[in-house]
PDB file of C-alpha atoms in Angstrom:
ATOM      1  CA  UNK A1126     111.768  87.028  87.435  1.00 52.00           C
ATOM      2  CA  UNK A1127     115.097  87.957  89.005  1.00 51.00           C
ATOM      3  CA  UNK A1128     116.326  84.352  88.908  1.00 53.00           C
ATOM      4  CA  UNK A1129     115.765  84.299  85.114  1.00 57.00           C
ATOM      5  CA  UNK A1130     118.024  87.349  84.737  1.00 51.00           C
ATOM      6  CA  UNK A1131     120.808  85.565  86.625  1.00 52.00           C
ATOM      7  CA  UNK A1132     120.323  82.390  84.556  1.00 57.00           C
ATOM      8  CA  UNK A1133     120.726  84.433  81.342  1.00 57.00           C
ATOM      9  CA  UNK A1134     123.942  85.958  82.753  1.00 64.00           C
ATOM     10  CA  UNK A1135     125.389  82.484  83.349  1.00 73.00           C
ATOM     11  CA  UNK A1136     126.558  82.419  79.704  1.00 78.00           C
ATOM     12  CA  UNK A1137     128.283  85.825  79.711  1.00 81.00           C
ATOM     13  CA  UNK A1138     131.839  86.844  80.590  1.00 82.00           C
ATOM     14  CA  UNK A1139     130.616  88.647  83.717  1.00 84.00           C
ATOM     15  CA  UNK A1140     128.360  87.366  86.446  1.00 82.00           C
ATOM     16  CA  UNK A1141     126.822  88.911  89.535  1.00 80.00           C
ATOM     17  CA  UNK A1142     126.541  86.767  92.655  1.00 77.00           C
ATOM     18  CA  UNK A1143     123.149  86.896  94.360  1.00 77.00           C
ATOM     19  CA  UNK A1144     122.353  86.687  98.095  1.00 77.00           C
ATOM     20  CA  UNK A1145     121.592  82.958  97.762  1.00 79.00           C
ATOM     21  CA  UNK A1146     125.300  82.399  96.929  1.00 85.00           C
ATOM     22  CA  UNK A1147     126.634  83.738 100.267  1.00 82.00           C
ATOM     23  CA  UNK A1148     129.099  81.206 101.667  1.00 86.00           C
ATOM     24  CA  UNK A1149     129.464  79.354  98.365  1.00 89.00           C
ATOM     25  CA  UNK A1150     132.433  79.381  95.954  1.00 90.00           C
ATOM     26  CA  UNK A1151     132.108  80.256  92.265  1.00 90.00           C
ATOM     27  CA  UNK A1152     133.932  78.670  89.318  1.00 89.00           C
ATOM     28  CA  UNK A1153     133.640  79.289  85.611  1.00 91.00           C
ATOM     29  CA  UNK A1154     134.250  77.030  82.633  1.00 91.00           C
ATOM     30  CA  UNK A1155     135.436  78.494  79.352  1.00 92.00           C
ATOM     31  CA  UNK A1156     135.054  76.459  76.176  1.00 91.00           C
ATOM     32  CA  UNK A1157     136.967  77.312  73.021  1.00 93.00           C
ATOM     33  CA  UNK A1158     135.936  76.090  69.567  1.00 93.00           C
ATOM     34  CA  UNK A1159     137.510  76.458  66.120  1.00 93.00           C
ATOM     35  CA  UNK A1160     136.737  74.777  62.813  1.00 94.00           C
ATOM     36  CA  UNK A1161     138.954  71.754  62.295  1.00 93.00           C
ATOM     37  CA  UNK A1162     139.931  71.502  65.986  1.00 93.00           C
ATOM     38  CA  UNK A1163     138.530  69.621  68.930  1.00 93.00           C
ATOM     39  CA  UNK A1164     136.733  71.891  71.420  1.00 92.00           C
ATOM     40  CA  UNK A1165     138.552  72.459  74.701  1.00 93.00           C
ATOM     41  CA  UNK A1166     137.067  73.385  78.078  1.00 93.00           C
ATOM     42  CA  UNK A1167     139.031  74.792  80.985  1.00 93.00           C
ATOM     43  CA  UNK A1168     137.632  75.481  84.481  1.00 92.00           C
ATOM     44  CA  UNK A1169     138.893  78.201  86.798  1.00 92.00           C
ATOM     45  CA  UNK A1170     140.047  77.750  90.344  1.00 93.00           C
ATOM     46  CA  UNK A1171     137.222  78.518  92.788  1.00 90.00           C
ATOM     47  CA  UNK A1172     136.795  81.991  94.186  1.00 89.00           C
ATOM     48  CA  UNK A1173     136.812  82.618  97.892  1.00 90.00           C
ATOM     49  CA  UNK A1174     133.412  82.024  99.455  1.00 87.00           C
ATOM     50  CA  UNK A1175     130.940  84.728  98.446  1.00 86.00           C
ATOM     51  CA  UNK A1176     130.721  87.233 101.288  1.00 84.00           C
ATOM     52  CA  UNK A1177     127.665  89.169 102.357  1.00 86.00           C
ATOM     53  CA  UNK A1178     127.191  92.518 100.664  1.00 86.00           C
ATOM     54  CA  UNK A1179     127.399  95.869 102.435  1.00 88.00           C
ATOM     55  CA  UNK A1180     124.357  98.061 102.903  1.00 92.00           C
ATOM     56  CA  UNK A1181     124.974 101.730 102.144  1.00 93.00           C
ATOM     57  CA  UNK A1182     123.135 104.427 104.089  1.00 94.00           C
ATOM     58  CA  UNK A1183     123.463 107.999 105.247  1.00 93.00           C
ATOM     59  CA  UNK A1184     122.658 108.916 108.865  1.00 95.00           C
ATOM     60  CA  UNK A1185     118.958 109.524 109.530  1.00 97.00           C
ATOM     61  CA  UNK A1186     117.637 112.994 110.286  1.00 98.00           C
ATOM     62  CA  UNK A1187     114.931 114.141 112.695  1.00 98.00           C
ATOM     63  CA  UNK A1188     112.270 116.681 111.772  1.00 97.00           C
ATOM     64  CA  UNK A1189     109.917 118.432 114.152  1.00 94.00           C
ATOM     65  CA  UNK A1190     110.308 120.401 117.377  1.00 93.00           C
ATOM     66  CA  UNK A1191     111.942 118.942 120.476  1.00 95.00           C
ATOM     67  CA  UNK A1192     109.036 119.868 122.731  1.00 92.00           C
ATOM     68  CA  UNK A1193     106.854 117.825 125.011  1.00 90.00           C
ATOM     69  CA  UNK A1194     103.745 116.813 123.077  1.00 86.00           C
ATOM     70  CA  UNK A1195     105.124 117.602 119.595  1.00 90.00           C
ATOM     71  CA  UNK A1196     105.759 114.814 117.129  1.00 95.00           C
ATOM     72  CA  UNK A1197     109.281 114.108 115.911  1.00 97.00           C
ATOM     73  CA  UNK A1198     109.767 112.138 112.700  1.00 98.00           C
ATOM     74  CA  UNK A1199     112.787 110.032 111.759  1.00 98.00           C
ATOM     75  CA  UNK A1200     113.703 110.365 108.102  1.00 97.00           C
ATOM     76  CA  UNK A1201     115.785 107.233 107.408  1.00 96.00           C
ATOM     77  CA  UNK A1202     117.506 108.576 104.303  1.00 91.00           C
ATOM     78  CA  UNK A1203     118.316 106.471 101.265  1.00 93.00           C
ATOM     79  CA  UNK A1204     119.412 102.886 101.800  1.00 95.00           C
ATOM     80  CA  UNK A1205     121.002 100.790  99.086  1.00 91.00           C
ATOM     81  CA  UNK A1206     120.190  98.369  97.737  1.00 88.00           C
ATOM     82  CA  UNK A1207     116.453  99.029  97.755  1.00 84.00           C
ATOM     83  CA  UNK A1208     113.927  97.012  99.764  1.00 88.00           C
ATOM     84  CA  UNK A1209     115.878  97.137 103.020  1.00 95.00           C
ATOM     85  CA  UNK A1210     113.886  96.325 106.165  1.00 96.00           C
ATOM     86  CA  UNK A1211     114.234  99.249 108.579  1.00 97.00           C
ATOM     87  CA  UNK A1212     113.858  99.265 112.379  1.00 98.00           C
ATOM     88  CA  UNK A1213     113.840 102.351 114.597  1.00 98.00           C
ATOM     89  CA  UNK A1214     114.994 102.976 118.163  1.00 98.00           C
ATOM     90  CA  UNK A1215     114.745 106.364 119.880  1.00 98.00           C
ATOM     91  CA  UNK A1216     117.232 107.390 122.587  1.00 98.00           C
ATOM     92  CA  UNK A1217     116.993 109.877 125.454  1.00 98.00           C
ATOM     93  CA  UNK A1218     120.477 111.309 126.075  1.00 97.00           C
ATOM     94  CA  UNK A1219     122.032 108.073 124.844  1.00 97.00           C
ATOM     95  CA  UNK A1220     119.707 105.645 126.674  1.00 98.00           C
ATOM     96  CA  UNK A1221     117.204 103.583 124.666  1.00 98.00           C
ATOM     97  CA  UNK A1222     113.581 104.586 125.293  1.00 98.00           C
ATOM     98  CA  UNK A1223     111.589 101.402 125.932  1.00 97.00           C
ATOM     99  CA  UNK A1224     108.810 100.970 123.359  1.00 97.00           C
ATOM    100  CA  UNK A1225     109.970 103.882 121.163  1.00 98.00           C
ATOM    101  CA  UNK A1226     110.445 101.810 118.001  1.00 98.00           C
ATOM    102  CA  UNK A1227     108.438 103.687 115.378  1.00 98.00           C
ATOM    103  CA  UNK A1228     109.439 106.264 112.770  1.00 98.00           C
ATOM    104  CA  UNK A1229     107.759 108.916 114.937  1.00 98.00           C
ATOM    105  CA  UNK A1230     108.165 109.800 118.594  1.00 98.00           C
ATOM    106  CA  UNK A1231     106.262 112.231 120.803  1.00 96.00           C
ATOM    107  CA  UNK A1232     108.476 113.614 123.626  1.00 96.00           C
ATOM    108  CA  UNK A1233     107.077 113.320 127.155  1.00 94.00           C
ATOM    109  CA  UNK A1234     107.926 115.095 130.405  1.00 92.00           C
ATOM    110  CA  UNK A1235     110.559 112.379 130.998  1.00 95.00           C
ATOM    111  CA  UNK A1236     112.439 113.890 128.041  1.00 96.00           C
ATOM    112  CA  UNK A1237     112.589 117.435 129.473  1.00 95.00           C
ATOM    113  CA  UNK A1238     116.130 118.874 129.457  1.00 95.00           C
ATOM    114  CA  UNK A1239     117.402 115.823 127.537  1.00 97.00           C
ATOM    115  CA  UNK A1240     118.385 115.431 123.869  1.00 98.00           C
ATOM    116  CA  UNK A1241     116.886 112.812 121.580  1.00 98.00           C
ATOM    117  CA  UNK A1242     118.442 110.714 118.812  1.00 98.00           C
ATOM    118  CA  UNK A1243     117.131 107.935 116.626  1.00 98.00           C
ATOM    119  CA  UNK A1244     119.005 104.874 115.398  1.00 98.00           C
ATOM    120  CA  UNK A1245     117.815 103.285 112.169  1.00 98.00           C
ATOM    121  CA  UNK A1246     118.921  99.701 111.572  1.00 97.00           C
ATOM    122  CA  UNK A1247     118.672  98.150 108.117  1.00 96.00           C
ATOM    123  CA  UNK A1248     118.718  94.497 107.159  1.00 95.00           C
ATOM    124  CA  UNK A1249     118.333  92.504 103.975  1.00 92.00           C
ATOM    125  CA  UNK A1250     119.020  88.876 103.072  1.00 88.00           C
ATOM    126  CA  UNK A1251     122.571  88.451 101.817  1.00 88.00           C
ATOM    127  CA  UNK A1252     123.826  91.696 103.363  1.00 91.00           C
ATOM    128  CA  UNK A1253     125.527  92.585 106.620  1.00 92.00           C
ATOM    129  CA  UNK A1254     123.047  94.467 108.830  1.00 94.00           C
ATOM    130  CA  UNK A1255     123.936  98.090 109.494  1.00 94.00           C
ATOM    131  CA  UNK A1256     122.703 100.900 111.706  1.00 96.00           C
ATOM    132  CA  UNK A1257     123.061 104.661 111.565  1.00 97.00           C
ATOM    133  CA  UNK A1258     122.299 107.220 114.297  1.00 97.00           C
ATOM    134  CA  UNK A1259     121.040 110.768 113.822  1.00 98.00           C
ATOM    135  CA  UNK A1260     122.549 113.868 115.324  1.00 97.00           C
ATOM    136  CA  UNK A1261     120.884 114.939 118.569  1.00 97.00           C
ATOM    137  CA  UNK A1262     117.907 117.249 118.725  1.00 97.00           C
ATOM    138  CA  UNK A1263     118.006 120.459 120.710  1.00 96.00           C
ATOM    139  CA  UNK A1264     117.273 120.005 124.412  1.00 96.00           C
ATOM    140  CA  UNK A1265     113.634 119.022 124.881  1.00 96.00           C
ATOM    141  CA  UNK A1266     111.557 121.875 126.284  1.00 93.00           C
ATOM    142  CA  UNK A1267     108.029 122.166 127.545  1.00 88.00           C
ATOM    143  CA  UNK A1268     105.543 122.847 124.782  1.00 73.00           C
ATOM    144  CA  UNK A1269     101.891 123.652 124.649  1.00 68.00           C
ATOM    145  CA  UNK A1270      99.685 120.720 123.883  1.00 66.00           C
ATOM    146  CA  UNK A1271      96.389 121.248 122.121  1.00 72.00           C
ATOM    147  CA  UNK A1272      93.738 119.145 120.468  1.00 76.00           C
ATOM    148  CA  UNK A1273      92.556 119.857 116.929  1.00 84.00           C
ATOM    149  CA  UNK A1274      90.167 122.792 116.562  1.00 89.00           C
ATOM    150  CA  UNK A1275      86.694 122.169 115.125  1.00 90.00           C
ATOM    151  CA  UNK A1276      84.595 124.479 112.929  1.00 89.00           C
ATOM    152  CA  UNK A1277      80.825 124.491 113.355  1.00 90.00           C
ATOM    153  CA  UNK A1278      78.175 126.424 111.478  1.00 86.00           C
ATOM    154  CA  UNK A1279      76.536 126.459 108.064  1.00 80.00           C
ATOM    155  CA  UNK A1280      78.328 126.619 104.743  1.00 78.00           C
ATOM    156  CA  UNK A1281      75.777 128.863 102.999  1.00 80.00           C
ATOM    157  CA  UNK A1282      76.425 132.546 102.219  1.00 80.00           C
ATOM    158  CA  UNK A1283      76.449 134.793 105.279  1.00 81.00           C
ATOM    159  CA  UNK A1284      76.388 131.833 107.685  1.00 85.00           C
ATOM    160  CA  UNK A1285      78.425 132.342 110.809  1.00 89.00           C
ATOM    161  CA  UNK A1286      81.251 129.905 111.393  1.00 90.00           C
ATOM    162  CA  UNK A1287      82.511 129.357 114.917  1.00 90.00           C
ATOM    163  CA  UNK A1288      85.690 127.612 115.954  1.00 91.00           C
ATOM    164  CA  UNK A1289      85.949 125.504 119.083  1.00 90.00           C
ATOM    165  CA  UNK A1290      89.686 125.688 119.790  1.00 87.00           C
ATOM    166  CA  UNK A1291      89.985 122.317 121.529  1.00 85.00           C
ATOM    167  CA  UNK A1292      91.660 121.632 124.852  1.00 83.00           C
ATOM    168  CA  UNK A1293      95.065 123.227 125.554  1.00 79.00           C
ATOM    169  CA  UNK A1294      97.500 122.674 128.369  1.00 72.00           C
ATOM    170  CA  UNK A1295      99.090 123.826 130.507  1.00 70.00           C
ATOM    171  CA  UNK A1296      96.447 126.449 131.241  1.00 77.00           C
ATOM    172  CA  UNK A1297      95.978 129.374 131.040  1.00 83.00           C
ATOM    173  CA  UNK A1298      96.815 129.732 127.342  1.00 83.00           C
ATOM    174  CA  UNK A1299      96.399 132.784 125.152  1.00 88.00           C
ATOM    175  CA  UNK A1300      94.913 131.744 121.803  1.00 90.00           C
ATOM    176  CA  UNK A1301      95.240 133.553 118.493  1.00 91.00           C
ATOM    177  CA  UNK A1302      93.120 132.755 115.428  1.00 91.00           C
ATOM    178  CA  UNK A1303      93.783 132.866 111.671  1.00 93.00           C
ATOM    179  CA  UNK A1304      91.110 131.840 109.181  1.00 91.00           C
ATOM    180  CA  UNK A1305      92.021 130.394 105.767  1.00 91.00           C
ATOM    181  CA  UNK A1306      90.093 130.210 102.486  1.00 89.00           C
ATOM    182  CA  UNK A1307      91.333 127.397 100.210  1.00 92.00           C
ATOM    183  CA  UNK A1308      94.574 127.281 102.203  1.00 92.00           C
ATOM    184  CA  UNK A1309      95.233 131.031 101.816  1.00 93.00           C
ATOM    185  CA  UNK A1310      95.123 133.247 104.948  1.00 91.00           C
ATOM    186  CA  UNK A1311      92.120 135.596 105.076  1.00 92.00           C
ATOM    187  CA  UNK A1312      93.508 139.081 105.721  1.00 91.00           C
ATOM    188  CA  UNK A1313      92.192 140.852 108.801  1.00 80.00           C
TER     189      UNK A1313
END
């Protein structure tokens, strides 16, 4: 257990304060011994109170297309130390979007002509909370919205497969098809 590691370090010349020590002072006693002499122990003056640590993080990034109906994903980047609790907040041209607190966000018509950012806030016991904000997306544009296509038909040799393209909007929409075999495009 982590506490056992810190107990073992209590007899070394270096020691690492843990989050449970925040606000407390640290002292150390050093005992010297030599054959034929009485042992002597000296205790240091106390340190200043242990302060909270600092979380380290790079700004988050956003992947995906800034289009109505597309999904944007916040990539929080690496936070140190590990096991940081992360919270997300999406912004529309600098104004917090109510209820947009997940790692993903799907732009709506309210986002048209605006830019989007995401703020990722990290917290961990014994550390000062920190937040980082992404750079803005491109201006949100109108995008086509479609449901997933569905293939019907048999899987035996020479069976005909038919695709139902799903619902698309706004209509009318021109659809193009590309079939794949084991993830590789079928030519022609």
